[in-house]
Short mmCIF file of C-alpha atoms in Angstrom, two decimals:
data_model
loop_
_atom_site.label_atom_id
_atom_site.label_comp_id
_atom_site.label_asym_id
_atom_site.label_seq_id
_atom_site.Cartn_x
_atom_site.Cartn_y
_atom_site.Cartn_z
CA MET A 270 67.44 28.76 -12.09
CA GLU A 271 67.35 27.22 -8.63
CA ILE A 272 64.22 27.79 -6.49
CA VAL A 273 64.96 28.21 -2.78
CA LEU A 274 62.05 27.66 -0.38
CA PRO A 275 61.67 29.66 2.80
CA PHE A 276 63.09 27.96 5.86
CA ASP A 277 59.68 27.12 7.42
CA MET A 278 58.49 25.43 4.20
CA GLN A 279 61.74 23.45 4.01
CA VAL A 280 61.08 22.19 7.53
CA PHE A 281 57.47 21.31 6.62
CA PHE A 282 58.36 19.31 3.53
CA SER A 283 61.21 17.56 5.28
CA ASN A 284 58.83 16.38 8.04
CA VAL A 285 56.02 15.17 5.74
CA ASN A 286 55.40 11.39 5.75
CA TRP A 287 54.78 11.07 2.05
CA PRO A 288 53.48 7.43 2.05
CA GLU A 289 50.88 8.30 4.70
CA LEU A 290 49.90 11.43 2.78
CA VAL A 291 49.38 9.43 -0.42
CA TRP A 292 47.33 6.77 1.34
CA GLY A 293 45.27 9.45 3.02
CA ALA A 294 44.48 10.99 -0.35
CA ILE A 295 43.44 7.56 -1.66
CA LEU A 296 41.20 7.00 1.35
CA GLY A 297 39.61 10.41 0.98
CA SER A 298 38.96 10.24 -2.75
CA ILE A 299 38.06 6.56 -3.24
CA LEU A 300 37.35 4.53 -0.13
CA ILE A 301 35.21 7.04 1.76
CA PRO A 302 32.83 7.64 -1.21
CA LEU A 303 32.64 3.85 -1.63
CA PHE A 304 31.74 3.53 2.04
CA TRP A 305 28.88 6.02 1.78
CA SER A 306 27.65 4.38 -1.41
CA GLY A 307 27.54 1.10 0.48
CA VAL A 308 25.58 2.70 3.31
CA LYS A 309 23.04 4.04 0.82
CA LEU A 310 22.72 0.61 -0.82
CA LEU A 311 22.11 -0.97 2.57
CA GLN A 312 19.47 1.65 3.37
CA ARG A 313 17.77 1.01 0.04
CA TYR A 314 17.95 -2.76 0.59
CA TYR A 315 16.45 -2.38 4.06
CA GLN A 316 13.62 -0.21 2.76
CA GLN A 317 12.82 -2.57 -0.10
CA THR A 318 12.88 -5.66 2.12
CA ARG A 319 10.73 -4.22 4.89
CA PRO A 320 7.49 -6.23 5.15
CA ILE A 321 5.33 -3.22 4.32
CA GLN A 322 7.36 -2.40 1.20
CA MET A 323 7.25 -6.00 0.00
CA LEU A 324 3.49 -6.01 0.58
CA LEU A 325 2.74 -2.74 -1.20
CA GLY A 326 5.24 -3.11 -4.03
CA ARG A 327 5.33 -0.07 -6.29
CA ILE A 328 2.33 1.47 -4.54
CA GLY A 329 4.64 2.34 -1.63
CA ASN A 330 6.99 4.34 -3.87
CA ASN A 331 6.45 8.10 -3.63
CA ARG A 332 7.40 8.54 -7.28
CA GLU A 333 4.68 6.12 -8.42
CA VAL A 334 1.06 7.19 -8.87
CA ALA A 335 -1.41 5.25 -6.74
CA LYS A 336 -5.12 5.56 -7.56
CA VAL A 337 -7.61 4.70 -4.83
CA PHE A 338 -11.12 4.06 -6.19
CA VAL A 339 -13.95 4.97 -3.83
CA ARG A 340 -17.65 4.42 -4.40
CA ASP A 341 -19.75 7.58 -4.16
CA PHE A 342 -23.44 8.43 -4.43
CA ILE A 343 -25.15 11.21 -6.37
CA LEU A 344 -28.33 12.65 -4.85
CA PRO A 345 -31.38 13.54 -6.96
CA GLN A 346 -32.02 17.26 -7.28
CA GLY A 347 -33.99 18.57 -4.33
CA SER A 348 -32.85 15.83 -1.94
CA GLN A 349 -32.19 16.80 1.65
CA VAL A 350 -29.17 15.62 3.59
CA LEU A 351 -29.70 15.56 7.35
CA SER A 352 -27.03 15.83 10.01
CA ILE A 353 -27.25 15.14 13.72
CA GLU A 354 -25.41 17.05 16.42
CA PRO A 355 -25.99 16.08 20.06
CA ARG A 356 -26.21 19.72 21.13
CA HIS A 357 -28.45 20.96 18.33
CA GLY A 358 -30.39 17.92 17.13
CA VAL A 359 -31.23 17.26 13.47
CA GLY A 360 -30.44 19.81 10.78
CA VAL A 361 -30.40 20.08 6.99
CA VAL A 362 -27.03 20.25 5.22
CA PRO A 363 -27.33 22.36 2.03
CA ASN A 364 -25.54 22.01 -1.30
CA VAL A 365 -24.36 18.40 -1.06
CA PRO A 366 -24.76 16.71 -4.49
CA HIS A 367 -22.24 13.92 -3.77
CA LEU A 368 -21.96 11.58 -0.79
CA TRP A 369 -19.51 8.93 0.30
CA PRO A 370 -20.87 6.04 2.35
CA ASP A 371 -19.64 6.00 5.93
CA VAL A 372 -17.87 2.69 5.36
CA GLU A 373 -15.98 4.07 2.35
CA GLY A 374 -14.64 6.99 4.36
CA ARG A 375 -13.53 4.78 7.24
CA THR A 376 -12.00 2.22 4.87
CA LEU A 377 -10.12 4.95 3.04
CA ALA A 378 -8.74 6.23 6.35
CA TYR A 379 -7.42 2.76 7.23
CA VAL A 380 -5.77 2.32 3.82
CA VAL A 381 -4.17 5.79 3.82
CA ASN A 382 -2.87 5.03 7.31
CA VAL A 383 -0.99 2.03 5.91
CA LEU A 384 0.38 4.07 3.01
CA GLY A 385 1.63 6.66 5.46
CA ARG A 386 3.36 3.98 7.53
CA ALA A 387 5.23 3.01 4.37
CA GLY A 388 6.27 6.63 3.81
CA LYS A 389 3.87 7.06 0.90
CA THR A 390 2.74 10.68 1.14
CA GLU A 391 2.78 11.79 -2.50
CA ASN A 392 1.01 10.83 -5.74
CA ILE A 393 -2.07 9.42 -4.01
CA ASN A 394 -5.11 10.11 -6.21
CA ILE A 395 -8.60 9.49 -4.82
CA VAL A 396 -10.92 8.61 -7.73
CA ARG A 397 -14.72 8.66 -7.41
CA MET A 398 -16.15 5.62 -9.10
CA SER A 399 -18.86 7.85 -10.58
CA GLU A 400 -16.11 9.68 -12.50
CA ASP A 401 -14.06 6.61 -13.44
CA GLU A 402 -13.87 6.03 -17.19
CA GLY A 403 -11.94 2.79 -16.94
CA GLU A 404 -8.65 3.95 -15.44
CA TRP A 405 -6.26 1.04 -15.02
CA ASN A 406 -2.85 2.32 -16.10
CA ALA A 407 -1.54 2.91 -12.59
CA ASN A 408 -0.99 1.17 -9.29
CA ILE A 409 -4.54 0.84 -7.98
CA ILE A 410 -6.46 0.16 -4.79
CA VAL A 411 -10.16 -0.60 -5.14
CA LEU A 412 -12.33 -0.23 -2.04
CA GLY A 413 -15.41 -2.42 -1.81
CA ALA A 414 -16.23 -5.74 -3.44
CA GLN A 415 -19.54 -5.44 -5.28
CA ALA A 416 -19.39 -2.25 -7.34
CA GLN A 417 -18.82 -2.41 -11.10
CA LYS A 418 -15.17 -1.40 -10.64
CA CYS A 419 -14.77 -4.41 -8.36
CA PHE A 420 -16.34 -6.77 -10.93
CA ASP A 421 -13.97 -5.33 -13.55
CA PHE A 422 -11.05 -5.89 -11.15
CA TYR A 423 -11.89 -9.59 -10.85
CA GLU A 424 -11.94 -9.96 -14.62
CA GLN A 425 -9.14 -7.61 -15.71
CA MET A 426 -6.43 -8.23 -13.12
CA GLU A 427 -4.24 -11.32 -13.08
CA GLU A 428 -3.63 -13.78 -10.23
CA VAL A 429 -6.89 -12.88 -8.50
CA ALA A 430 -7.45 -15.33 -5.65
CA TYR A 431 -11.11 -14.52 -4.93
CA LYS A 432 -14.10 -12.71 -6.32
CA MET A 433 -17.60 -11.83 -5.14
CA ASP A 434 -21.00 -11.35 -6.63
CA GLY A 435 -24.18 -10.35 -4.85
CA SER A 436 -24.46 -13.58 -2.90
CA GLU A 437 -21.23 -15.62 -2.81
CA ILE A 438 -17.44 -15.60 -2.54
CA TYR A 439 -15.64 -17.70 -5.15
CA ASN A 440 -12.04 -18.85 -5.19
CA TYR A 441 -9.83 -18.66 -8.27
CA ARG A 442 -11.17 -22.04 -9.43
CA GLY A 443 -14.78 -20.93 -9.18
CA ARG A 444 -15.58 -22.86 -6.02
CA ILE A 445 -17.89 -21.24 -3.47
CA ILE A 446 -16.41 -20.38 -0.07
CA PRO A 447 -18.91 -21.57 2.56
CA ARG A 448 -20.10 -18.94 5.02
CA GLU A 449 -21.71 -19.18 8.42
CA THR A 450 -24.65 -17.07 9.48
CA GLY A 451 -23.98 -14.36 12.00
CA TYR A 452 -20.79 -13.12 10.34
CA GLY A 453 -19.80 -10.46 7.85
CA TYR A 454 -17.20 -11.66 5.35
CA GLY A 455 -14.49 -9.72 3.53
CA ILE A 456 -11.53 -10.27 1.22
CA ILE A 457 -8.10 -8.70 0.75
CA LEU A 458 -6.62 -9.22 -2.71
CA LYS A 459 -3.25 -8.36 -4.17
CA ALA A 460 -3.03 -8.96 -7.91
CA ARG A 461 -0.95 -8.09 -10.95
CA ASN A 462 -2.10 -5.21 -13.10
CA PRO A 463 -1.41 -6.12 -16.75
CA PHE A 464 -2.19 -2.55 -17.86
CA ASN A 465 0.75 -1.13 -15.91
CA SER A 466 4.23 -2.67 -16.28
CA ALA A 467 4.98 -4.50 -13.01
CA GLY A 468 2.01 -2.66 -11.53
CA THR A 469 0.36 -3.61 -8.26
CA ALA A 470 -3.38 -3.83 -7.63
CA PHE A 471 -5.25 -4.26 -4.37
CA LEU A 472 -8.92 -4.82 -3.64
CA ILE A 473 -10.21 -4.54 -0.08
CA GLY A 474 -13.92 -5.14 0.48
CA GLY A 475 -16.66 -7.49 1.50
CA PHE A 476 -20.35 -8.16 1.93
CA GLY A 477 -22.04 -5.01 3.19
CA THR A 478 -20.50 -2.44 5.47
CA LEU A 479 -19.28 -4.92 8.09
CA GLY A 480 -17.42 -7.10 5.59
CA THR A 481 -15.70 -4.14 3.95
CA ILE A 482 -14.68 -2.32 7.13
CA SER A 483 -13.49 -5.58 8.70
CA ALA A 484 -11.22 -6.32 5.73
CA ALA A 485 -9.79 -2.78 5.83
CA TYR A 486 -9.26 -2.94 9.59
CA TYR A 487 -7.45 -6.27 9.29
CA PHE A 488 -5.28 -4.78 6.54
CA LYS A 489 -4.35 -1.83 8.77
CA GLU A 490 -3.59 -3.90 11.83
CA ASN A 491 -1.72 -6.73 10.09
CA PHE A 492 0.08 -5.22 7.09
CA GLU A 493 3.50 -6.23 8.46
CA LYS A 494 2.29 -9.79 9.08
CA LEU A 495 0.93 -9.98 5.54
CA GLY A 496 4.23 -8.65 4.20
CA ARG A 497 6.28 -11.19 6.14
CA GLU A 498 4.05 -14.11 5.15
CA PHE A 499 3.48 -13.33 1.47
CA GLY A 500 6.45 -11.10 0.63
CA GLN A 501 6.15 -9.77 -2.90
CA LYS A 502 3.70 -12.47 -4.00
CA ASN A 503 0.16 -11.80 -5.12
CA PHE A 504 -2.34 -13.31 -2.71
CA GLY A 505 -5.85 -13.41 -1.33
CA VAL A 506 -7.16 -13.84 2.21
CA VAL A 507 -10.68 -14.19 3.59
CA VAL A 508 -11.71 -12.53 6.86
CA ARG A 509 -14.90 -12.50 8.87
CA CYS A 510 -16.36 -10.58 11.79
CA PRO A 511 -19.35 -11.37 14.06
CA ILE A 512 -22.31 -9.11 13.32
CA SER A 513 -22.71 -8.62 17.07
CA ALA A 514 -19.28 -6.97 17.30
CA GLY A 515 -17.31 -4.22 15.57
CA GLU A 516 -14.48 -4.58 13.10
CA GLU A 517 -11.96 -5.03 15.90
CA ALA A 518 -13.27 -8.60 16.30
CA VAL A 519 -12.20 -9.52 12.75
CA GLU A 520 -10.45 -12.86 12.23
CA ARG A 521 -8.59 -14.26 9.25
CA LEU A 522 -9.65 -17.66 7.95
CA ARG A 523 -6.18 -18.98 7.24
CA ARG A 524 -7.41 -22.18 5.62
CA TYR A 525 -8.43 -20.05 2.64
CA ASP A 526 -5.09 -18.24 2.23
CA LYS A 527 -3.92 -18.34 -1.36
CA SER A 528 -0.68 -17.04 -2.86
CA PHE A 529 0.78 -17.14 -6.36
CA ASN A 530 4.45 -17.82 -7.09
#
């Protein structure tokens, strides 16, 4: 049985450029998807090689849990917390059993600012040190330098460039870092967390409030510089700030920079 096409369809098929049609189908089904896959790979490569992503490592990934450990204080029962308002003077704040030091709150704000710049907006857990039972199996950021969690960080993490006790800063070989009077000193550490596969661990702190806030401020203002200079390496830097000035006067003592290959 012979099939006869309508006249307009005969004209259509007679005018079709079949080689071009075939190549068009190939382009549409193979090459164009390959092109968009390449674009996505380039986007991913760009994101992973940005200085901030190299600095933060897995902490900057929204799918990864990042735990930020903050020191807090517990008040004895019956303690009074006072607040000051310029318009109303001094008043009592009721029902406040827990307090964060001012420096911890400001330091946390600086660190969260950096995480936000990296696009990290999910899976950020703030952990009170008073409630910490030894949590290490995560990407971690420890704020401060002289709490018990900090001492554990120095001992438990790997490739730790510096550590502090109540009076001195020591490098990874145990040598004391000399300090001048009139300055607050701080450290920024990136180390490997052996309790979390390929995990990242940061410690940002210093001597007293000035040392800690200065280290956090330097971290916020120079995260891209740190990422460009150290890449994905673990490292430690020492910073200092004059006690007569605020954290904006912080300077990095580059002669003490240490990175691990």
